[in-house]
GROMACS .gro file of N, CA and C in nm:
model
  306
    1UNK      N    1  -0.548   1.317   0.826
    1UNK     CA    2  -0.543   1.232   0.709
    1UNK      C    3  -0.401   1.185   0.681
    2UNK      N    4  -0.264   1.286   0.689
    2UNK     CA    5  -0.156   1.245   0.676
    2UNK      C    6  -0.143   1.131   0.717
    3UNK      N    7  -0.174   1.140   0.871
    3UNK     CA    8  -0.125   1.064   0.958
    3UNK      C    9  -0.174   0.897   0.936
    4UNK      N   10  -0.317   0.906   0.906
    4UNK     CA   11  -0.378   0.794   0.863
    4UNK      C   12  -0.313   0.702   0.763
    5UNK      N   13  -0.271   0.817   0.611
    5UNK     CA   14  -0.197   0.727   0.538
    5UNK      C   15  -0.022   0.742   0.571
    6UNK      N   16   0.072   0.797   0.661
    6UNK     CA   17   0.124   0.735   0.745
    6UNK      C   18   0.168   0.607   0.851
    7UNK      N   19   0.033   0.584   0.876
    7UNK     CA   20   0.018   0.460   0.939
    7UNK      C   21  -0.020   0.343   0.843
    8UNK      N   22  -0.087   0.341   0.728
    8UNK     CA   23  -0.058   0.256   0.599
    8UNK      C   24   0.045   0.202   0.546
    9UNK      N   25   0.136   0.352   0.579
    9UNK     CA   26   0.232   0.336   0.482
    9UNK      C   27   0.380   0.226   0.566
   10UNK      N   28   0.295   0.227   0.701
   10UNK     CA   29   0.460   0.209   0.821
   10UNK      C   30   0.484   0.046   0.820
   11UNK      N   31   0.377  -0.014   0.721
   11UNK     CA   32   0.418  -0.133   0.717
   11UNK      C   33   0.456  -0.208   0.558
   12UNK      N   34   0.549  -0.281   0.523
   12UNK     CA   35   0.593  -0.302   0.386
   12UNK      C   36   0.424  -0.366   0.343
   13UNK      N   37   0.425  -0.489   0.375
   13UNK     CA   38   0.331  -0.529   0.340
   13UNK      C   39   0.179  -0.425   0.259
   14UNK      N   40   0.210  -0.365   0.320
   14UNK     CA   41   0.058  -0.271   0.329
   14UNK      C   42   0.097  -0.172   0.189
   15UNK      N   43   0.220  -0.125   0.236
   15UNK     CA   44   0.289  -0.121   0.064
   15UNK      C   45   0.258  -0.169  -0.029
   16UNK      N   46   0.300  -0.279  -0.032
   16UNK     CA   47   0.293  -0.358  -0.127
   16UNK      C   48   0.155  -0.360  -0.218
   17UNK      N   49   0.073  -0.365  -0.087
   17UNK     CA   50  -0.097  -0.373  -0.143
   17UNK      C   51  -0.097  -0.297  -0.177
   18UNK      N   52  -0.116  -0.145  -0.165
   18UNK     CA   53  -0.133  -0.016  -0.220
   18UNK      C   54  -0.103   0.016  -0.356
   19UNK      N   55   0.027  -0.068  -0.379
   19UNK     CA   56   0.118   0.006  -0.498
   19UNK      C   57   0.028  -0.158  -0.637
   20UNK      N   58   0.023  -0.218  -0.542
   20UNK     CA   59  -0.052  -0.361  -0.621
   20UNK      C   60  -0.209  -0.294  -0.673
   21UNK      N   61  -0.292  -0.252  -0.572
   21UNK     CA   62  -0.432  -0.197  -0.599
   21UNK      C   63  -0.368  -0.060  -0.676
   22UNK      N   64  -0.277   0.038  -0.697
   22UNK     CA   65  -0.279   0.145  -0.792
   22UNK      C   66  -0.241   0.086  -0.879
   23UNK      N   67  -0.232  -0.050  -0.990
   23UNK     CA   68  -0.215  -0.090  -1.109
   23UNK      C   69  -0.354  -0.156  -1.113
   24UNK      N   70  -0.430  -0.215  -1.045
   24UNK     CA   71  -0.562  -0.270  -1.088
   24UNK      C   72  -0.633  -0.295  -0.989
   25UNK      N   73  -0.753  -0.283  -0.934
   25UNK     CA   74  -0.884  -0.329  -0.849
   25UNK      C   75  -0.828  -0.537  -0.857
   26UNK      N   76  -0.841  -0.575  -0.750
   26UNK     CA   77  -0.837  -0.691  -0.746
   26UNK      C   78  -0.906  -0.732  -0.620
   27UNK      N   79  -0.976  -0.888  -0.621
   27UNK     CA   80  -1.010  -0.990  -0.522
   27UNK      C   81  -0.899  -0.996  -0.440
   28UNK      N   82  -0.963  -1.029  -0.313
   28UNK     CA   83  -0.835  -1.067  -0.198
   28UNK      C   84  -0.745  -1.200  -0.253
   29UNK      N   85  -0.814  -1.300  -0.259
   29UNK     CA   86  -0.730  -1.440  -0.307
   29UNK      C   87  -0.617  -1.376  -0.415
   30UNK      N   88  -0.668  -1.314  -0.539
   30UNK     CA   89  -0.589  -1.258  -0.603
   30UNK      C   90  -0.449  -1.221  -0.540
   31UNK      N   91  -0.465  -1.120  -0.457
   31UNK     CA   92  -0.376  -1.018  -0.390
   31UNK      C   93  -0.310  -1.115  -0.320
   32UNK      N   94  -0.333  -1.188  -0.215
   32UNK     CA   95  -0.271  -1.299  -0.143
   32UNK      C   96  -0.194  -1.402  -0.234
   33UNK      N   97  -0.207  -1.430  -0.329
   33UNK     CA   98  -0.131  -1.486  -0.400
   33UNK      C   99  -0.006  -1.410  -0.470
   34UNK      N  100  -0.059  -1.300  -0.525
   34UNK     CA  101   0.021  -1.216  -0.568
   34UNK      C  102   0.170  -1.132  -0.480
   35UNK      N  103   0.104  -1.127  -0.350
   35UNK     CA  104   0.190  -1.085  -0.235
   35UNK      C  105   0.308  -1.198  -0.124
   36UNK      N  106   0.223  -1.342  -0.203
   36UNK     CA  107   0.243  -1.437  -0.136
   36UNK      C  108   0.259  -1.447   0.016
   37UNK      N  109   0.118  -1.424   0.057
   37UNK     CA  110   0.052  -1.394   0.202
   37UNK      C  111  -0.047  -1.464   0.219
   38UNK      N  112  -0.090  -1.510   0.342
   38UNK     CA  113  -0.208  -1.611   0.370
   38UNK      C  114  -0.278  -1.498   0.398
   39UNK      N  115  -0.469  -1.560   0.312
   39UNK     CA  116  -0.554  -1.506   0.299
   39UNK      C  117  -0.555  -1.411   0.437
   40UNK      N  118  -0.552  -1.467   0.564
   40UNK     CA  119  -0.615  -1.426   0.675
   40UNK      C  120  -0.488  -1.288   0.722
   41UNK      N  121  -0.367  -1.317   0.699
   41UNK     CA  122  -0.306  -1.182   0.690
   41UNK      C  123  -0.294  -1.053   0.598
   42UNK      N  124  -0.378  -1.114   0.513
   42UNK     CA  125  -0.403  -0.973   0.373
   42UNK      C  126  -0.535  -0.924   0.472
   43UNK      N  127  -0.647  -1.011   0.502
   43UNK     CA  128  -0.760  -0.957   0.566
   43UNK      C  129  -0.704  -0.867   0.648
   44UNK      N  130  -0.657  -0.904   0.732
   44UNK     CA  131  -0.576  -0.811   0.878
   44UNK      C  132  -0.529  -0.648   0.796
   45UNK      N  133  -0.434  -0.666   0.648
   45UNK     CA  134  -0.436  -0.543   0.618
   45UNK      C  135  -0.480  -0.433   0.568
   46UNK      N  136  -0.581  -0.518   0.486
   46UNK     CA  137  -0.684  -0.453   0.406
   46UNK      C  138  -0.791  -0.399   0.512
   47UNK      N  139  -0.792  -0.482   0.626
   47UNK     CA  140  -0.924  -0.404   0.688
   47UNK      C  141  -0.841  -0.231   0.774
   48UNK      N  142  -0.686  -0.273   0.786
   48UNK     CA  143  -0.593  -0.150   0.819
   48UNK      C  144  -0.642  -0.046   0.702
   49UNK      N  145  -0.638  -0.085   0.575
   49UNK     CA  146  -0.630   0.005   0.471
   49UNK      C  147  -0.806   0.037   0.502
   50UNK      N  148  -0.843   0.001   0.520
   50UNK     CA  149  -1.081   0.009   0.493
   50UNK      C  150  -0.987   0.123   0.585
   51UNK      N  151  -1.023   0.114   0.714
   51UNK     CA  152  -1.004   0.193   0.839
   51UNK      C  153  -0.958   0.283   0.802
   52UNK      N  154  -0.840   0.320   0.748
   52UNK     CA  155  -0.787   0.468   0.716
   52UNK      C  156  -0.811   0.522   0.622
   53UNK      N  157  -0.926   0.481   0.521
   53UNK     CA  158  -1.011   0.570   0.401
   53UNK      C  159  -0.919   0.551   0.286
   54UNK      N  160  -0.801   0.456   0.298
   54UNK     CA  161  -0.751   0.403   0.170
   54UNK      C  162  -0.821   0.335   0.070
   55UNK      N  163  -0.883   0.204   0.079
   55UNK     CA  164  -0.928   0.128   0.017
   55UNK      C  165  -1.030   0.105   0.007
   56UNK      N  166  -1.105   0.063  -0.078
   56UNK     CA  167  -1.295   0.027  -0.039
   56UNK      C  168  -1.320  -0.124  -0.103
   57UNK      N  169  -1.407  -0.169  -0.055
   57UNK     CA  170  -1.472  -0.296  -0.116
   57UNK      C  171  -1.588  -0.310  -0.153
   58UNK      N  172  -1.601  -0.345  -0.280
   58UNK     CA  173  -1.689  -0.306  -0.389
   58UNK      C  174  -1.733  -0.446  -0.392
   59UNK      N  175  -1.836  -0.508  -0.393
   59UNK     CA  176  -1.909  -0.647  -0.413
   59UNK      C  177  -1.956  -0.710  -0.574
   60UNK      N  178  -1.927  -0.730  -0.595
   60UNK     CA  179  -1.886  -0.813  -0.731
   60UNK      C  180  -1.998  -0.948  -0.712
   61UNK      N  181  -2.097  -0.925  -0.731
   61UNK     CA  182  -2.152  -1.038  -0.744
   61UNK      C  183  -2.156  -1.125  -0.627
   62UNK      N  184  -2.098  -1.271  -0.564
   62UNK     CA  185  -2.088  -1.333  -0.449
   62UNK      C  186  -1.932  -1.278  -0.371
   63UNK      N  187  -1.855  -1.215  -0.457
   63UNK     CA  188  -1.692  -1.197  -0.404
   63UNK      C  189  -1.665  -1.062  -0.414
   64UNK      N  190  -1.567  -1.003  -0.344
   64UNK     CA  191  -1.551  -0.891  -0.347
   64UNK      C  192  -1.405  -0.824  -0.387
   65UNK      N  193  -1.412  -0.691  -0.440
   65UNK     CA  194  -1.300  -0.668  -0.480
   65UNK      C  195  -1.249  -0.550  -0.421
   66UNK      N  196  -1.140  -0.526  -0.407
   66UNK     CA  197  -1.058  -0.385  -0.362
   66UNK      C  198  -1.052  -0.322  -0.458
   67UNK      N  199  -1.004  -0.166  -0.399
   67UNK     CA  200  -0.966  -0.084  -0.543
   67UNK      C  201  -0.920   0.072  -0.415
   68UNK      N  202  -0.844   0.099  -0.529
   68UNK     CA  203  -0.772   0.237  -0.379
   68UNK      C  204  -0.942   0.308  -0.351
   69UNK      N  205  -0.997   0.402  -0.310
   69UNK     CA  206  -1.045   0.488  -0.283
   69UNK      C  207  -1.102   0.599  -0.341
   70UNK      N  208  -0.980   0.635  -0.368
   70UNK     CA  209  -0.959   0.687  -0.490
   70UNK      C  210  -0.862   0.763  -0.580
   71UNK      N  211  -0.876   0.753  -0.698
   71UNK     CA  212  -0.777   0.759  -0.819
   71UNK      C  213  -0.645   0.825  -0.791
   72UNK      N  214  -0.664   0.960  -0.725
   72UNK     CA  215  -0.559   1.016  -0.684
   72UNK      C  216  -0.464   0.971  -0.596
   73UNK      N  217  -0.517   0.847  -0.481
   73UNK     CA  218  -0.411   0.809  -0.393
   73UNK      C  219  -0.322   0.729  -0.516
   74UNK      N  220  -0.300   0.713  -0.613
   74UNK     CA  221  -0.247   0.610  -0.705
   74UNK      C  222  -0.144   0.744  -0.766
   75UNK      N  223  -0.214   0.853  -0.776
   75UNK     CA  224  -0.107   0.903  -0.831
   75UNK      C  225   0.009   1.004  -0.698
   76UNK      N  226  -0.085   0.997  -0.586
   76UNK     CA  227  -0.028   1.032  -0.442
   76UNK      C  228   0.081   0.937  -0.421
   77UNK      N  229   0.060   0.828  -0.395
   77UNK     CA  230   0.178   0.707  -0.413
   77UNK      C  231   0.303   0.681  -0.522
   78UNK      N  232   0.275   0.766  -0.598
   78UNK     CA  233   0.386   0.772  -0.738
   78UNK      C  234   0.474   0.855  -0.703
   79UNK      N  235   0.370   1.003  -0.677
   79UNK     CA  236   0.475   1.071  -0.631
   79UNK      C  237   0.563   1.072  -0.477
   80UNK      N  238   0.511   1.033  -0.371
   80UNK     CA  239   0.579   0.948  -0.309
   80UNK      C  240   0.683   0.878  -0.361
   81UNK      N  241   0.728   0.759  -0.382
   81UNK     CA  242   0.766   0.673  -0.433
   81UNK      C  243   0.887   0.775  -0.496
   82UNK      N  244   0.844   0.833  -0.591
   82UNK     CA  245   0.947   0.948  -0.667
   82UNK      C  246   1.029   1.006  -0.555
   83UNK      N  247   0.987   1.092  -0.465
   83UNK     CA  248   1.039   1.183  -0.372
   83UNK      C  249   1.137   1.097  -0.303
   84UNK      N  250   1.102   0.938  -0.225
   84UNK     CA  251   1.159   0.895  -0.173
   84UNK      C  252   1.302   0.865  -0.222
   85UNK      N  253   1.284   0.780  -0.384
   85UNK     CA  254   1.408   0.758  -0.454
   85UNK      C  255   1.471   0.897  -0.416
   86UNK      N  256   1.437   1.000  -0.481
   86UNK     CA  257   1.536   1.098  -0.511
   86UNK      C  258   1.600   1.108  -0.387
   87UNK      N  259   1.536   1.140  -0.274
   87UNK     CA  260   1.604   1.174  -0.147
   87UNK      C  261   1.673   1.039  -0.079
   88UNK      N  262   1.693   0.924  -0.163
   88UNK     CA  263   1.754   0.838  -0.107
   88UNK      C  264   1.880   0.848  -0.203
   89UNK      N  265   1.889   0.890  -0.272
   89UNK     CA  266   1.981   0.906  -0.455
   89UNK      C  267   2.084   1.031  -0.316
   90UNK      N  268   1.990   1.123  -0.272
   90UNK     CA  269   2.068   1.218  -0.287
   90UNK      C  270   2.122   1.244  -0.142
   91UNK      N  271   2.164   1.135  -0.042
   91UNK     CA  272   2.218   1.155   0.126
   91UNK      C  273   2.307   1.270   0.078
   92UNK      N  274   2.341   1.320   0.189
   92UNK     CA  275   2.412   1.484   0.213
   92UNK      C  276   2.534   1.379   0.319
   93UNK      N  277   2.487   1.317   0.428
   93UNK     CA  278   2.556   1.243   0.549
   93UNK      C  279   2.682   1.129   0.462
   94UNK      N  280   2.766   1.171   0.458
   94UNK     CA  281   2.875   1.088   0.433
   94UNK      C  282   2.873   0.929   0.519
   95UNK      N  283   2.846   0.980   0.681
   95UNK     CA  284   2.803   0.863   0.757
   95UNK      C  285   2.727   0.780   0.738
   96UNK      N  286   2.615   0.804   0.662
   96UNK     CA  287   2.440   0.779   0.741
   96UNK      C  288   2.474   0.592   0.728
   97UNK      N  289   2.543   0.537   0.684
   97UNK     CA  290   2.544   0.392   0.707
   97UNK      C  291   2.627   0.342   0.775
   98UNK      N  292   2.700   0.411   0.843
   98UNK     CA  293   2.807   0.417   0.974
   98UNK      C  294   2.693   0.422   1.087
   99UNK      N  295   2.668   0.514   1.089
   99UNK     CA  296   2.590   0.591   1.236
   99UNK      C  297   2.392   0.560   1.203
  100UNK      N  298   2.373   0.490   1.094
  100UNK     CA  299   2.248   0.465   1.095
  100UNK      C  300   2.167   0.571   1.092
  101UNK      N  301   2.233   0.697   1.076
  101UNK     CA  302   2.096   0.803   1.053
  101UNK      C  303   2.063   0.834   0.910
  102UNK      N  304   2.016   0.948   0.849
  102UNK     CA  305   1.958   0.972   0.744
  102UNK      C  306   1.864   0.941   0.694
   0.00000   0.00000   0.00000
């Protein structure tokens, strides 16, 4: 499962969606506008996100909508998000933007 949302996570874009669907369930057009992405490359990620048990699509009448999975990946992604700042706040490597590591 890590690994799954790992591979979600390895692209910005896909980011983006994630952290967009943990503030509200939305239509693709929505999201594509919002991300400012053509429809047919949100499809490409969202069906990344279906595939790894991130996201689901819920049918709304003739259109359909996203929404995480569930509730907890929203608060899984926060804290993420948290951990990352801090450990980016806090390099130890005097180098790491010399030598590109950290």
């Amino acid at each position: 499962m890590l690994a799954r949302f790992g591979r979600a996570l390895a692209d910005p874009i896909r980011c983006r969606l994630l952290l967009a669907l943990r503030e509200a369930p939305a239509h693709p057009s929505d999201l594509a506008e919002q991300l400012g992405i053509s429809r047919t490359r949100l499809s490409n990620h969202l069906a990344c996100l279906r595939d790894c048990g991130l996201v689901v699509a819920v049918p709304v009448g003739r259109r359909t909508r996203y929404e995480l999975a569930d509730p907890r990946l929203g608060h899984a992604l926060d804290d993420l998000r948290t951990a990352v700042v801090a450990v980016e706040a806090d390099r130890s490597c005097a180098d790491a933007e010399e030598k590109g590591c950290c």
